[in-house]
Short mmCIF file of C-alpha atoms in Angstrom, two decimals:
data_model
loop_
_atom_site.label_atom_id
_atom_site.label_comp_id
_atom_site.label_asym_id
_atom_site.label_seq_id
_atom_site.Cartn_x
_atom_site.Cartn_y
_atom_site.Cartn_z
CA UNK A 945 151.99 51.27 54.46
CA UNK A 946 149.32 52.88 52.56
CA UNK A 947 150.84 56.48 52.98
CA UNK A 948 153.66 55.38 51.04
CA UNK A 949 151.97 54.34 48.21
CA UNK A 950 152.03 57.35 45.31
CA UNK A 951 149.65 56.25 42.57
CA UNK A 952 145.61 56.69 43.28
CA UNK A 953 144.61 54.77 39.98
CA UNK A 954 146.37 52.41 38.23
CA UNK A 955 144.99 51.11 35.10
CA UNK A 956 147.05 48.21 33.48
CA UNK A 957 146.26 47.16 29.96
CA UNK A 958 142.59 47.45 30.30
CA UNK A 959 140.50 46.31 27.55
CA UNK A 960 136.28 46.55 27.48
CA UNK A 961 133.82 45.38 25.06
CA UNK A 962 129.95 45.74 24.97
CA UNK A 963 127.74 43.23 23.52
CA UNK A 964 125.14 44.61 21.32
CA UNK A 965 122.46 41.87 21.15
CA UNK A 966 119.56 42.97 18.45
CA UNK A 967 117.04 40.80 20.83
CA UNK A 968 118.06 39.90 23.83
CA UNK A 969 117.20 36.34 25.15
CA UNK A 970 116.62 36.94 28.72
CA UNK A 971 113.93 34.66 29.75
CA UNK A 972 114.06 31.16 29.92
CA UNK A 973 112.07 30.22 27.07
CA UNK A 974 113.86 32.47 24.68
CA UNK A 975 116.88 31.12 26.17
CA UNK A 976 116.06 27.36 25.05
CA UNK A 977 113.96 28.51 21.69
CA UNK A 978 117.02 30.49 20.69
CA UNK A 979 119.86 28.22 21.46
CA UNK A 980 120.91 27.23 18.16
CA UNK A 981 120.00 30.17 15.97
CA UNK A 982 123.09 32.43 16.02
CA UNK A 983 122.04 35.09 18.29
CA UNK A 984 125.86 36.44 18.29
CA UNK A 985 126.03 39.68 19.83
CA UNK A 986 128.02 42.46 18.21
CA UNK A 987 130.98 43.09 20.38
CA UNK A 988 131.79 47.30 20.55
CA UNK A 989 135.36 47.37 21.52
CA UNK A 990 134.76 50.01 23.90
CA UNK A 991 138.61 50.54 25.52
CA UNK A 992 141.21 49.08 24.08
CA UNK A 993 144.84 48.32 25.85
CA UNK A 994 144.30 51.47 27.96
CA UNK A 995 147.37 52.41 30.31
CA UNK A 996 147.52 54.87 32.91
CA UNK A 997 148.89 55.78 36.13
CA UNK A 998 147.20 58.90 38.27
CA UNK A 999 148.97 59.72 40.98
CA UNK A 1000 147.94 61.12 44.28
CA UNK A 1001 146.88 64.87 44.50
CA UNK A 1002 146.53 65.19 40.81
CA UNK A 1003 143.83 66.59 38.81
CA UNK A 1004 143.07 64.84 35.49
CA UNK A 1005 140.85 65.60 32.78
CA UNK A 1006 139.36 63.13 30.34
CA UNK A 1007 138.53 64.52 27.28
CA UNK A 1008 137.58 63.45 23.72
CA UNK A 1009 134.70 63.07 21.13
CA UNK A 1010 131.45 61.41 21.89
CA UNK A 1011 131.80 57.65 22.37
CA UNK A 1012 135.55 57.49 22.91
CA UNK A 1013 135.38 55.65 26.16
CA UNK A 1014 135.86 58.44 28.72
CA UNK A 1015 132.63 57.89 30.59
CA UNK A 1016 133.35 53.78 30.30
CA UNK A 1017 136.40 54.60 31.73
CA UNK A 1018 135.45 56.20 34.91
CA UNK A 1019 132.94 53.70 35.18
CA UNK A 1020 135.58 51.11 35.44
CA UNK A 1021 137.58 52.98 38.04
CA UNK A 1022 134.42 53.15 40.25
CA UNK A 1023 134.01 49.44 39.94
CA UNK A 1024 130.39 49.66 38.69
CA UNK A 1025 131.31 47.73 35.90
CA UNK A 1026 134.53 45.45 35.39
CA UNK A 1027 137.49 45.02 32.61
CA UNK A 1028 137.12 42.13 30.17
CA UNK A 1029 141.34 42.11 30.62
CA UNK A 1030 143.43 43.81 32.62
CA UNK A 1031 143.23 45.33 36.21
CA UNK A 1032 142.52 48.56 37.42
CA UNK A 1033 143.33 49.52 41.36
CA UNK A 1034 142.72 52.23 42.90
CA UNK A 1035 143.78 53.17 46.47
CA UNK A 1036 142.18 55.32 48.82
CA UNK A 1037 138.40 55.88 49.14
CA UNK A 1038 136.59 56.63 46.21
CA UNK A 1039 133.18 58.79 45.32
CA UNK A 1040 131.93 59.47 41.95
CA UNK A 1041 129.42 61.62 40.52
CA UNK A 1042 128.37 59.97 37.19
CA UNK A 1043 125.07 60.64 36.49
CA UNK A 1044 122.60 63.25 37.66
CA UNK A 1045 120.77 62.04 40.58
CA UNK A 1046 122.31 58.82 41.02
CA UNK A 1047 120.97 57.26 44.24
CA UNK A 1048 118.44 59.72 45.36
CA UNK A 1049 114.93 59.10 46.07
CA UNK A 1050 112.41 61.14 43.90
CA UNK A 1051 110.18 61.18 47.17
CA UNK A 1052 111.94 61.36 49.85
CA UNK A 1053 112.96 65.67 50.71
CA UNK A 1054 116.34 66.72 50.41
CA UNK A 1055 117.70 66.41 53.18
CA UNK A 1056 116.71 62.51 53.32
CA UNK A 1057 118.40 62.44 50.33
CA UNK A 1058 121.68 63.50 51.55
CA UNK A 1059 121.60 60.72 54.46
CA UNK A 1060 120.60 58.35 51.59
CA UNK A 1061 123.60 59.54 49.06
CA UNK A 1062 125.68 59.86 51.69
CA UNK A 1063 125.22 56.18 53.13
CA UNK A 1064 125.98 55.20 49.86
CA UNK A 1065 129.28 56.33 49.53
CA UNK A 1066 129.68 54.41 52.94
CA UNK A 1067 129.12 57.37 55.48
CA UNK A 1068 127.68 56.63 59.53
CA UNK A 1069 125.12 58.23 60.99
CA UNK A 1070 127.25 60.66 63.01
CA UNK A 1071 129.37 61.56 60.10
CA UNK A 1072 126.57 62.66 57.75
CA UNK A 1073 125.20 64.54 60.92
CA UNK A 1074 128.05 66.36 60.99
CA UNK A 1075 128.40 67.26 57.28
CA UNK A 1076 124.63 68.25 57.02
CA UNK A 1077 125.07 72.08 57.45
CA UNK A 1078 127.86 71.91 55.05
CA UNK A 1079 126.15 70.73 52.28
CA UNK A 1080 123.16 72.09 52.50
CA UNK A 1081 124.76 75.69 52.80
CA UNK A 1082 127.00 74.73 49.72
CA UNK A 1083 123.69 73.59 47.75
CA UNK A 1084 122.30 76.91 48.47
CA UNK A 1085 118.78 74.98 48.63
CA UNK A 1086 118.07 75.85 52.00
CA UNK A 1087 114.32 76.86 51.47
CA UNK A 1088 114.21 73.77 49.88
CA UNK A 1089 115.47 71.56 51.44
CA UNK A 1090 112.80 69.79 53.07
CA UNK A 1091 111.04 69.16 50.00
CA UNK A 1092 110.73 66.32 47.76
CA UNK A 1093 113.60 65.86 45.49
CA UNK A 1094 111.06 65.03 42.54
CA UNK A 1095 109.81 69.02 42.76
CA UNK A 1096 113.43 70.07 42.12
CA UNK A 1097 114.77 71.39 38.93
CA UNK A 1098 118.01 69.60 37.09
CA UNK A 1099 120.12 72.26 38.34
CA UNK A 1100 118.79 72.04 41.68
CA UNK A 1101 119.28 68.39 41.69
CA UNK A 1102 122.76 68.78 40.88
CA UNK A 1103 123.48 71.21 43.36
CA UNK A 1104 122.21 68.66 45.80
CA UNK A 1105 124.38 65.65 44.35
CA UNK A 1106 127.46 67.50 44.09
CA UNK A 1107 127.36 69.07 47.28
CA UNK A 1108 127.00 65.54 48.82
CA UNK A 1109 129.92 63.70 46.42
CA UNK A 1110 132.32 66.70 48.08
CA UNK A 1111 131.54 66.47 51.45
CA UNK A 1112 132.32 62.63 51.93
CA UNK A 1113 136.10 63.50 52.61
CA UNK A 1114 136.89 61.08 49.77
CA UNK A 1115 140.46 60.71 48.48
CA UNK A 1116 139.25 60.17 44.87
CA UNK A 1117 136.68 62.03 43.30
CA UNK A 1118 135.59 60.96 39.82
CA UNK A 1119 132.92 63.42 37.86
CA UNK A 1120 131.24 62.77 34.74
CA UNK A 1121 130.07 66.09 32.42
CA UNK A 1122 127.12 67.35 35.00
CA UNK A 1123 128.49 70.61 35.89
CA UNK A 1124 127.51 71.97 32.79
CA UNK A 1125 123.99 71.66 34.00
CA UNK A 1126 124.59 74.49 37.12
CA UNK A 1127 124.45 77.89 36.29
CA UNK A 1128 127.53 80.09 35.69
CA UNK A 1129 127.87 81.01 39.59
CA UNK A 1130 127.49 77.57 40.39
CA UNK A 1131 130.17 76.04 38.48
CA UNK A 1132 132.22 78.77 39.45
CA UNK A 1133 132.02 77.65 42.89
CA UNK A 1134 132.29 74.36 42.10
CA UNK A 1135 135.65 74.88 40.72
CA UNK A 1136 136.58 76.77 43.77
CA UNK A 1137 135.51 73.87 45.55
CA UNK A 1138 137.69 71.27 43.48
CA UNK A 1139 140.84 74.13 43.40
CA UNK A 1140 140.73 73.71 47.20
CA UNK A 1141 140.35 69.84 47.62
CA UNK A 1142 143.44 69.60 45.21
CA UNK A 1143 145.61 71.67 47.34
CA UNK A 1144 144.50 69.33 49.95
CA UNK A 1145 145.88 66.50 48.20
CA UNK A 1146 142.86 64.88 46.88
CA UNK A 1147 142.58 63.39 43.60
CA UNK A 1148 140.27 64.69 40.81
CA UNK A 1149 139.60 62.79 37.41
CA UNK A 1150 137.04 64.94 35.33
CA UNK A 1151 135.06 64.66 32.25
CA UNK A 1152 134.63 67.41 30.52
CA UNK A 1153 134.12 69.17 27.30
CA UNK A 1154 135.10 72.61 28.65
CA UNK A 1155 138.83 73.10 27.37
CA UNK A 1156 138.42 76.17 29.40
CA UNK A 1157 137.94 74.78 32.49
CA UNK A 1158 140.59 71.93 31.91
CA UNK A 1159 143.00 74.49 31.31
CA UNK A 1160 141.98 76.50 33.93
CA UNK A 1161 142.03 73.34 36.54
CA UNK A 1162 143.59 70.49 35.36
CA UNK A 1163 147.33 69.94 35.29
CA UNK A 1164 147.14 66.85 32.96
CA UNK A 1165 144.89 65.93 30.34
CA UNK A 1166 143.97 62.66 28.58
CA UNK A 1167 142.70 62.57 25.31
CA UNK A 1168 140.46 59.48 24.23
CA UNK A 1169 140.06 58.95 21.07
CA UNK A 1170 138.36 55.39 19.81
CA UNK A 1171 139.06 53.66 22.74
CA UNK A 1172 142.58 54.50 22.88
CA UNK A 1173 144.93 56.85 24.35
CA UNK A 1174 145.64 59.31 21.66
CA UNK A 1175 148.19 62.11 24.15
CA UNK A 1176 148.56 62.47 27.48
CA UNK A 1177 150.37 65.22 29.08
CA UNK A 1178 150.34 68.94 30.52
CA UNK A 1179 146.55 70.45 29.90
CA UNK A 1180 147.81 73.21 27.84
CA UNK A 1181 149.55 70.96 25.58
CA UNK A 1182 146.78 68.39 25.25
CA UNK A 1183 144.04 70.96 24.71
CA UNK A 1184 145.98 73.01 21.98
CA UNK A 1185 146.74 69.69 19.87
CA UNK A 1186 142.82 68.52 20.31
CA UNK A 1187 141.39 72.02 19.47
CA UNK A 1188 143.14 71.77 16.45
CA UNK A 1189 141.18 68.69 15.06
CA UNK A 1190 138.47 68.68 16.93
CA UNK A 1191 137.82 72.44 17.06
CA UNK B 16 136.15 38.51 55.98
CA UNK B 17 135.73 41.16 53.15
CA UNK B 18 131.93 40.69 53.53
CA UNK B 19 132.14 41.49 57.64
CA UNK B 20 134.03 44.65 57.01
CA UNK B 21 132.40 45.88 54.03
CA UNK B 22 129.06 45.82 55.97
CA UNK B 23 130.39 47.74 59.00
CA UNK B 24 131.29 50.39 56.68
CA UNK B 25 128.29 50.50 55.00
CA UNK B 26 126.03 49.71 58.38
CA UNK B 27 124.13 53.33 57.55
CA UNK B 28 123.17 52.09 53.88
CA UNK B 29 122.06 48.66 55.55
CA UNK B 30 119.75 50.46 58.27
CA UNK B 31 118.58 52.70 56.17
CA UNK B 32 117.90 50.16 53.21
CA UNK B 33 116.17 47.69 55.78
CA UNK B 34 113.77 50.79 56.91
CA UNK B 35 112.82 51.49 53.60
CA UNK B 36 111.79 47.63 52.78
CA UNK B 37 110.00 47.65 55.87
CA UNK B 38 107.86 51.01 55.13
CA UNK B 39 107.85 50.90 51.52
CA UNK B 40 106.56 47.65 50.99
CA UNK B 41 103.09 48.29 51.76
CA UNK B 42 103.14 52.28 50.85
CA UNK B 43 100.14 53.44 49.46
CA UNK B 44 97.74 51.03 50.69
CA UNK B 45 95.45 51.76 53.34
CA UNK B 46 96.03 49.33 55.97
CA UNK B 47 100.10 49.83 55.52
CA UNK B 48 102.23 47.40 57.14
CA UNK B 49 99.43 46.14 58.77
CA UNK B 50 98.99 43.80 55.48
CA UNK B 51 102.33 41.92 56.85
CA UNK B 52 100.32 40.72 59.37
CA UNK B 53 97.04 40.39 58.24
CA UNK B 54 98.13 38.21 55.52
CA UNK B 55 99.68 35.02 57.52
CA UNK B 56 96.49 35.64 60.06
CA UNK B 57 93.99 35.14 56.77
CA UNK B 58 95.84 31.88 55.94
CA UNK B 59 95.59 30.60 59.45
CA UNK B 60 91.82 30.99 59.77
CA UNK B 61 91.14 29.33 55.99
CA UNK B 62 93.84 26.75 56.49
CA UNK B 63 92.25 25.88 59.68
CA UNK B 64 89.21 25.49 58.79
CA UNK B 65 89.77 23.72 55.67
CA UNK B 66 92.13 21.19 57.22
CA UNK B 67 90.23 20.53 60.54
CA UNK B 68 86.81 21.40 59.94
CA UNK B 69 86.38 20.08 56.45
CA UNK B 70 89.15 17.41 55.94
CA UNK B 71 89.04 16.56 59.66
CA UNK B 72 92.58 15.98 60.58
CA UNK B 73 92.84 14.51 63.63
CA UNK B 74 95.16 16.68 65.59
CA UNK B 75 94.47 18.33 69.13
CA UNK B 76 94.84 22.17 68.92
CA UNK B 77 94.87 22.40 65.55
CA UNK B 78 94.74 26.45 65.02
CA UNK B 79 98.12 26.36 66.88
CA UNK B 80 99.40 23.35 65.49
CA UNK B 81 99.24 25.07 62.20
CA UNK B 82 100.47 28.95 63.80
CA UNK B 83 103.61 27.68 65.07
CA UNK B 84 104.66 26.30 61.81
CA UNK B 85 102.79 28.87 59.18
CA UNK B 86 104.38 31.99 60.87
CA UNK B 87 107.94 30.63 60.03
CA UNK B 88 106.86 29.28 56.63
CA UNK B 89 105.63 32.81 55.66
CA UNK B 90 109.09 34.14 56.09
CA UNK B 91 110.91 31.90 54.57
CA UNK B 92 108.09 32.64 51.22
CA UNK B 93 108.28 35.89 51.74
CA UNK B 94 111.98 36.37 51.44
CA UNK B 95 112.95 34.06 48.84
CA UNK B 96 109.90 35.52 46.83
CA UNK B 97 110.82 39.18 47.59
CA UNK B 98 114.97 38.56 47.60
CA UNK B 99 114.75 36.69 44.16
CA UNK B 100 113.93 40.19 42.78
CA UNK B 101 116.28 42.30 44.58
CA UNK B 102 118.55 42.87 42.82
CA UNK B 103 116.61 43.43 39.64
CA UNK B 104 114.55 45.91 41.36
CA UNK B 105 117.37 47.91 42.40
CA UNK B 106 118.84 48.08 38.71
CA UNK B 107 118.80 52.14 38.41
CA UNK B 108 120.84 52.56 41.31
CA UNK B 109 123.23 49.53 40.69
CA UNK B 110 123.82 51.20 37.57
CA UNK B 111 125.20 54.48 38.48
CA UNK B 112 126.99 54.30 42.30
CA UNK B 113 129.17 52.03 43.61
CA UNK B 114 128.77 50.30 47.16
CA UNK B 115 128.89 46.39 48.10
CA UNK B 116 126.13 44.76 46.14
CA UNK B 117 125.47 42.03 48.94
CA UNK B 118 123.91 45.04 50.94
CA UNK B 119 120.93 44.67 48.74
CA UNK B 120 120.21 40.84 49.51
CA UNK B 121 121.01 40.99 53.28
CA UNK B 122 118.99 43.75 53.57
CA UNK B 123 115.88 42.41 52.14
CA UNK B 124 116.60 39.13 54.32
CA UNK B 125 116.76 41.15 57.48
CA UNK B 126 113.99 43.13 57.10
CA UNK B 127 112.27 40.00 57.07
CA UNK B 128 113.57 38.68 60.39
CA UNK B 129 111.71 42.05 61.60
CA UNK B 130 108.73 41.50 60.19
CA UNK B 131 108.94 37.70 61.49
CA UNK B 132 109.83 38.88 64.84
CA UNK B 133 106.88 40.80 65.12
CA UNK B 134 104.52 37.99 63.71
CA UNK B 135 105.88 35.90 66.59
CA UNK B 136 104.65 38.58 69.26
CA UNK B 137 101.35 38.24 67.94
CA UNK B 138 101.78 34.27 67.79
CA UNK B 139 103.08 34.46 71.37
CA UNK B 140 100.04 36.53 72.23
CA UNK B 141 97.98 33.62 71.14
CA UNK B 142 99.93 31.29 72.86
CA UNK B 143 98.80 32.33 75.90
CA UNK B 144 95.46 33.37 74.99
CA UNK B 145 94.62 29.88 73.97
CA UNK B 146 95.81 28.44 77.34
CA UNK B 147 98.90 26.61 75.78
CA UNK B 148 101.92 28.19 76.97
CA UNK B 149 105.51 28.37 76.94
CA UNK B 150 108.61 25.99 78.67
CA UNK B 151 112.27 26.54 79.11
CA UNK B 152 112.71 25.08 75.45
CA UNK B 153 112.03 28.82 73.70
CA UNK B 154 115.38 29.59 74.64
CA UNK B 155 116.33 27.88 71.74
CA UNK B 156 114.39 30.26 69.42
CA UNK B 157 117.27 31.96 68.63
CA UNK B 158 118.87 29.06 67.38
CA UNK B 159 116.37 28.10 65.31
CA UNK B 160 116.25 31.64 64.09
CA UNK B 161 119.70 32.37 63.39
CA UNK B 162 119.59 29.08 60.95
CA UNK B 163 116.81 30.16 59.23
CA UNK B 164 118.48 33.38 58.26
CA UNK B 165 121.56 31.78 57.29
CA UNK B 166 119.77 29.49 55.10
CA UNK B 167 118.17 32.26 53.45
CA UNK B 168 121.05 34.55 53.36
CA UNK B 169 122.22 31.78 51.05
CA UNK B 170 119.54 31.26 49.10
CA UNK B 171 118.42 34.94 48.40
CA UNK B 172 122.75 35.39 47.01
CA UNK B 173 122.10 32.52 44.50
CA UNK B 174 118.43 33.51 43.54
CA UNK B 175 119.09 37.22 43.32
CA UNK B 176 121.71 36.92 40.83
CA UNK B 177 120.77 34.18 38.82
CA UNK B 178 117.31 36.18 38.22
CA UNK B 179 119.33 39.32 36.62
CA UNK B 180 120.34 36.29 33.87
CA UNK B 181 117.05 34.63 33.93
CA UNK B 182 114.28 36.69 34.35
CA UNK B 183 111.76 34.36 34.30
CA UNK B 184 112.90 32.60 37.73
CA UNK B 185 110.58 34.34 39.42
CA UNK B 186 107.86 32.49 37.89
CA UNK B 187 109.43 28.77 38.46
CA UNK B 188 109.94 29.95 42.15
CA UNK B 189 106.26 30.75 42.80
CA UNK B 190 105.59 27.49 41.54
CA UNK B 191 108.58 25.86 43.91
CA UNK B 192 107.36 27.35 46.64
CA UNK B 193 103.77 26.35 45.91
CA UNK B 194 105.02 22.74 46.08
CA UNK B 195 107.64 23.06 48.80
CA UNK B 196 104.57 24.24 51.06
CA UNK B 197 103.25 20.85 50.75
CA UNK B 198 106.36 19.35 51.01
CA UNK B 199 106.87 20.12 54.09
CA UNK B 200 105.31 19.24 57.42
CA UNK B 201 103.22 22.44 58.10
CA UNK B 202 99.57 21.56 57.63
CA UNK B 203 100.64 17.93 58.86
CA UNK B 204 102.64 16.82 60.97
CA UNK B 205 105.79 14.52 60.75
CA UNK B 206 104.16 11.14 61.83
CA UNK B 207 101.48 11.57 59.52
CA UNK B 208 103.79 10.86 56.11
CA UNK B 209 104.06 7.14 54.84
CA UNK B 210 107.49 6.01 55.69
CA UNK B 211 108.60 5.83 51.68
CA UNK B 212 108.07 9.37 51.63
CA UNK B 213 109.89 10.37 54.90
CA UNK B 214 113.43 10.62 53.31
CA UNK B 215 112.11 12.84 50.10
CA UNK B 216 110.91 15.07 53.17
CA UNK B 217 113.67 15.33 54.76
CA UNK B 218 115.98 16.58 51.84
CA UNK B 219 113.88 19.78 52.25
CA UNK B 220 115.95 22.36 54.48
CA UNK B 221 112.49 23.80 55.45
CA UNK B 222 111.54 20.70 57.23
CA UNK B 223 113.88 20.03 60.27
CA UNK B 224 113.33 24.13 60.72
CA UNK B 225 109.58 23.63 60.83
CA UNK B 226 109.90 20.68 62.95
CA UNK B 227 112.09 22.18 65.70
CA UNK B 228 109.87 25.85 65.92
CA UNK B 229 107.04 23.43 66.54
CA UNK B 230 108.93 21.05 68.86
CA UNK B 231 109.90 24.38 70.66
CA UNK B 232 106.73 26.12 70.70
CA UNK B 233 103.68 23.73 70.03
CA UNK B 234 105.08 20.45 71.97
CA UNK B 235 107.54 22.31 74.20
CA UNK B 236 109.86 19.78 73.87
CA UNK B 237 113.45 19.11 72.77
CA UNK B 238 113.69 19.32 68.86
CA UNK B 239 115.96 16.71 66.80
CA UNK B 240 119.35 18.20 67.73
CA UNK B 241 120.71 15.65 65.32
CA UNK B 242 118.65 17.13 62.19
CA UNK B 243 119.02 21.10 64.10
CA UNK B 244 123.12 20.52 63.69
CA UNK B 245 122.42 19.04 59.83
CA UNK B 246 120.19 22.01 59.19
CA UNK B 247 123.34 24.45 61.08
CA UNK B 248 125.93 22.64 58.79
CA UNK B 249 123.76 22.68 55.43
CA UNK B 250 122.94 26.43 56.18
CA UNK B 251 126.79 27.35 56.10
CA UNK B 252 127.49 25.66 53.44
CA UNK B 253 124.51 26.94 51.27
CA UNK B 254 125.39 30.40 52.57
CA UNK B 255 128.98 30.21 51.15
CA UNK B 256 128.28 28.70 47.82
CA UNK B 257 126.09 31.56 47.41
CA UNK B 258 128.32 34.28 48.31
CA UNK B 259 131.08 33.09 45.67
CA UNK B 260 127.91 32.59 43.00
CA UNK B 261 126.90 36.20 43.73
CA UNK B 262 130.29 37.61 43.62
CA UNK B 263 130.77 35.62 39.97
CA UNK B 264 127.95 37.16 38.70
CA UNK B 265 128.07 40.62 40.26
CA UNK B 266 130.44 41.66 37.96
CA UNK B 267 128.55 41.83 35.27
CA UNK B 268 125.28 43.25 36.94
CA UNK B 269 125.59 46.64 35.30
CA UNK B 270 125.79 45.42 32.11
CA UNK B 271 123.04 43.04 32.51
CA UNK B 272 120.06 45.04 33.99
#
């Protein structure tokens, strides 16, 4: 049954608002005291009527200027936050790499964090055991793997996080703009690995500002502007238009 | 049903979380985990001296009478006060990765079960040393424990999710727990309570649980099965209500934290 589903991610008329509080009542006292005062927050409409279908095996780039809603859309896909209106359906196991070191415990060693991080993605001990050598090898952190991760540089952090995320066998991989932290050598290897995942039929959604990467790696680009889809199509066409305006 | 499926899939996360809770609680403290057991023992000594020597309560073997109720009570308060704050405490990770959110309160309650079981071993040691001994009724212990566990899960689901929206609930809970301590037959026995107040005491879900523990361990008699059956029903109902509330509120956790 599940094999016949063609779509990996369906985003149906999604609206997302953020409330902007200037002075938020978090305690009971404040809630009672300010009950009558108009403490109405400003509402920011981050995403407006987003309608997308991403098929299995597609590699899609989300592009757009800061504040256009790319990261919010990615967070909605991971189910960290939920839309105010509309619906998001994902088919298959999903892994996300949204922020550097999410789910890392600074006092634990790199190795312990592999276990911790992979378990957050829903892997069992046995599954993690089998993947640890591959994860360490990909991260190139062999000498540091038993040091606490608080001693790591941000590049090392990213290498470890990325190595875990791509080795958990997810069907859908969501990656926010974090690859930029790595050096050229590691970035190349990441794209290489992602290309490998792509040929094995995984779905990848990537937020990036590097148009080269979009053109080289993604089949399709979605350009978000002020919370709406401005353009959606083959990478080359979308990036050309994008660079005309924003380049 | 979805809950059990999720828990099975994320069992490794649940396990590491429980371990982290047990080890992390007294991290950096000189005596470490020992505090979990020293604390209730010190309380036991204080209450025992105050109530049997100063207040002169006429209950034979008062220390053991207190012991068999105080340990389950400590399990209750520790879990409630820790559990209520659990989602807020894990805010940074909730904002960044998805995993079934129920894992957080469940690992708090479960880690406290383990601490409680170790306390029970210490208690069992005293039960034998003081010559109190055990009876076959001890076989009912798991039944009481499971009903307390389910009850605590329900309470923790509610409190942990509501605390995200109303932060000072934490302080209200501290006061309520203090009131509940004296509203549960821990330092006194049920038959010392005036008839007019008994009804109020029985509204407290911890009353039948503490009474059952005491019947099994101290009086070595059959607990009041009607009360026990009732509390099991209450626990299951509260668990389901708690889960509904938690699921409703968890949608906005990442934005509220």
